[in-house]
């Protein structure tokens, strides 16, 4: 199923939260939408000119895009993007996640913590990587466990790469 405009809007909101999506990406996306239609909607014009707005203002604009939310689809788009940005994650000092990866993986966990609409496959992959990250950093196990968990996480969203 092709993601809707709302799914992409939520994907970009998540991307801002995770510090993975830039304003430039959002503006390029909405500018492309504007060129494809005769009469752009107000939110399109607002987003197209949002380069210097505060992140919360951009998120509010993204939230105003009409449509039905689906956290799972938006999250799978984000994980597909993670696979492009970080195809592998390697340890820092052979045991600890690099700060950027640690923050990112912990933030994914917090995103889904209270979400009910996430498939078990995706939820399990995110929980597993969070739990194993704690164990490895405490000295139980080696980094190969995290690499394996991360590959499983990326595999949950492989089909969504075509939509980025």
XYZ file of C-alpha atoms in Angstrom:
164
model
C 0.000 0.000 0.000
C 1.371 3.386 -0.994
C 1.682 5.758 1.978
C -0.699 8.709 2.037
C 0.227 12.366 2.457
C -0.657 12.052 6.142
C 1.680 9.078 6.535
C 4.494 11.125 4.989
C 3.640 14.087 7.217
C 3.889 11.882 10.294
C 7.091 10.352 8.919
C 8.587 13.838 8.699
C 7.374 14.673 12.225
C 9.083 11.540 13.519
C 12.148 12.474 11.489
C 12.300 15.886 13.138
C 11.912 14.240 16.558
C 14.730 11.798 15.777
C 16.815 14.529 14.116
C 16.959 12.544 10.879
C 14.837 14.661 8.552
C 15.826 18.166 7.570
C 13.661 21.110 6.670
C 15.161 20.872 3.193
C 13.723 17.376 2.748
C 10.293 18.524 3.887
C 10.392 21.556 1.621
C 11.536 19.451 -1.362
C 8.699 16.987 -0.715
C 6.017 19.658 -0.519
C 7.452 21.651 -3.443
C 7.201 18.513 -5.565
C 3.574 18.118 -4.462
C 2.863 21.730 -5.403
C 4.248 21.240 -8.918
C 2.030 18.190 -9.429
C -1.307 19.926 -8.759
C -3.111 22.985 -10.093
C -4.272 24.488 -6.796
C -1.982 23.898 -3.816
C -3.558 23.773 -0.405
C -2.681 26.295 2.302
C -0.651 23.807 4.300
C 1.494 23.126 1.227
C 2.382 26.777 0.828
C 3.026 27.141 4.573
C 5.353 24.137 4.589
C 7.071 25.245 1.408
C 8.080 28.475 3.140
C 8.993 26.928 6.505
C 12.799 26.936 6.185
C 13.300 29.338 9.085
C 10.420 28.302 11.307
C 10.820 26.748 14.734
C 10.714 22.921 14.697
C 7.478 22.874 16.698
C 5.826 25.173 14.157
C 6.854 22.805 11.365
C 5.521 19.825 13.328
C 2.212 21.661 13.857
C 1.990 22.316 10.125
C 2.673 18.635 9.439
C 0.029 17.668 12.000
C -2.509 19.882 10.213
C -2.300 17.828 7.021
C -5.627 16.047 6.618
C -5.885 12.305 6.590
C -5.888 9.282 8.810
C -2.785 8.640 10.860
C -1.081 5.284 10.947
C 1.974 5.292 13.181
C 3.108 1.925 11.909
C 3.316 3.023 8.265
C 5.069 6.272 9.170
C 7.458 4.433 11.464
C 8.259 1.834 8.807
C 9.086 4.670 6.403
C 11.422 6.072 9.053
C 13.121 2.722 9.619
C 13.569 2.356 5.858
C 15.301 5.744 5.906
C 17.469 4.612 8.816
C 18.631 1.745 6.637
C 19.810 4.257 4.062
C 21.480 6.602 6.530
C 22.946 3.937 8.809
C 23.096 0.636 6.901
C 25.142 -0.747 9.810
C 25.838 0.491 13.299
C 29.254 -0.147 14.723
C 30.288 0.088 18.357
C 32.213 2.829 20.056
C 35.064 1.353 22.124
C 33.918 -2.165 21.133
C 30.994 -2.127 23.540
C 29.007 1.100 23.592
C 26.749 2.470 20.920
C 27.910 5.701 19.388
C 25.971 8.519 21.079
C 24.012 9.343 17.926
C 22.962 5.694 17.511
C 22.158 5.236 21.187
C 19.942 8.314 21.241
C 18.250 7.261 18.024
C 17.534 3.706 19.149
C 16.303 4.844 22.575
C 14.034 7.404 20.929
C 12.504 4.720 18.699
C 11.687 2.742 21.818
C 10.031 5.762 23.434
C 7.998 6.413 20.284
C 6.299 3.037 20.436
C 6.198 2.529 24.191
C 2.504 3.441 24.544
C 1.430 2.882 20.948
C -1.205 0.202 20.458
C -1.285 0.203 16.669
C 2.157 -1.298 16.034
C 2.510 -4.813 14.623
C 4.165 -7.307 16.941
C 7.012 -7.867 14.474
C 7.994 -4.196 14.561
C 7.393 -3.749 18.284
C 9.466 -6.843 19.091
C 12.359 -5.683 16.894
C 12.481 -2.277 18.598
C 12.102 -3.714 22.111
C 14.762 -6.343 21.443
C 17.345 -3.866 20.252
C 16.676 -1.602 23.256
C 16.955 -4.476 25.720
C 20.067 -5.972 24.118
C 21.714 -2.570 23.947
C 21.399 -2.359 27.735
C 22.819 -5.866 28.194
C 25.775 -5.360 25.874
C 26.669 -2.023 27.430
C 26.594 -3.671 30.870
C 29.065 -6.302 29.663
C 26.702 -9.185 28.934
C 27.254 -10.278 25.355
C 29.084 -8.703 22.457
C 28.221 -6.180 19.792
C 27.275 -8.853 17.239
C 23.946 -9.183 19.069
C 23.186 -5.513 18.390
C 24.211 -5.878 14.746
C 21.850 -8.826 14.381
C 19.008 -6.952 16.130
C 19.555 -3.933 13.907
C 19.431 -6.054 10.743
C 16.119 -7.511 11.963
C 14.798 -4.015 12.627
C 15.743 -2.845 9.137
C 14.185 -5.985 7.612
C 10.790 -5.018 9.086
C 10.673 -2.056 6.718
C 12.539 -3.235 3.640
C 9.399 -2.964 1.470
C 9.026 0.713 2.393
C 12.323 1.777 0.810
C 10.555 2.088 -2.532
C 8.377 4.868 -1.115
C 11.228 7.140 -0.017
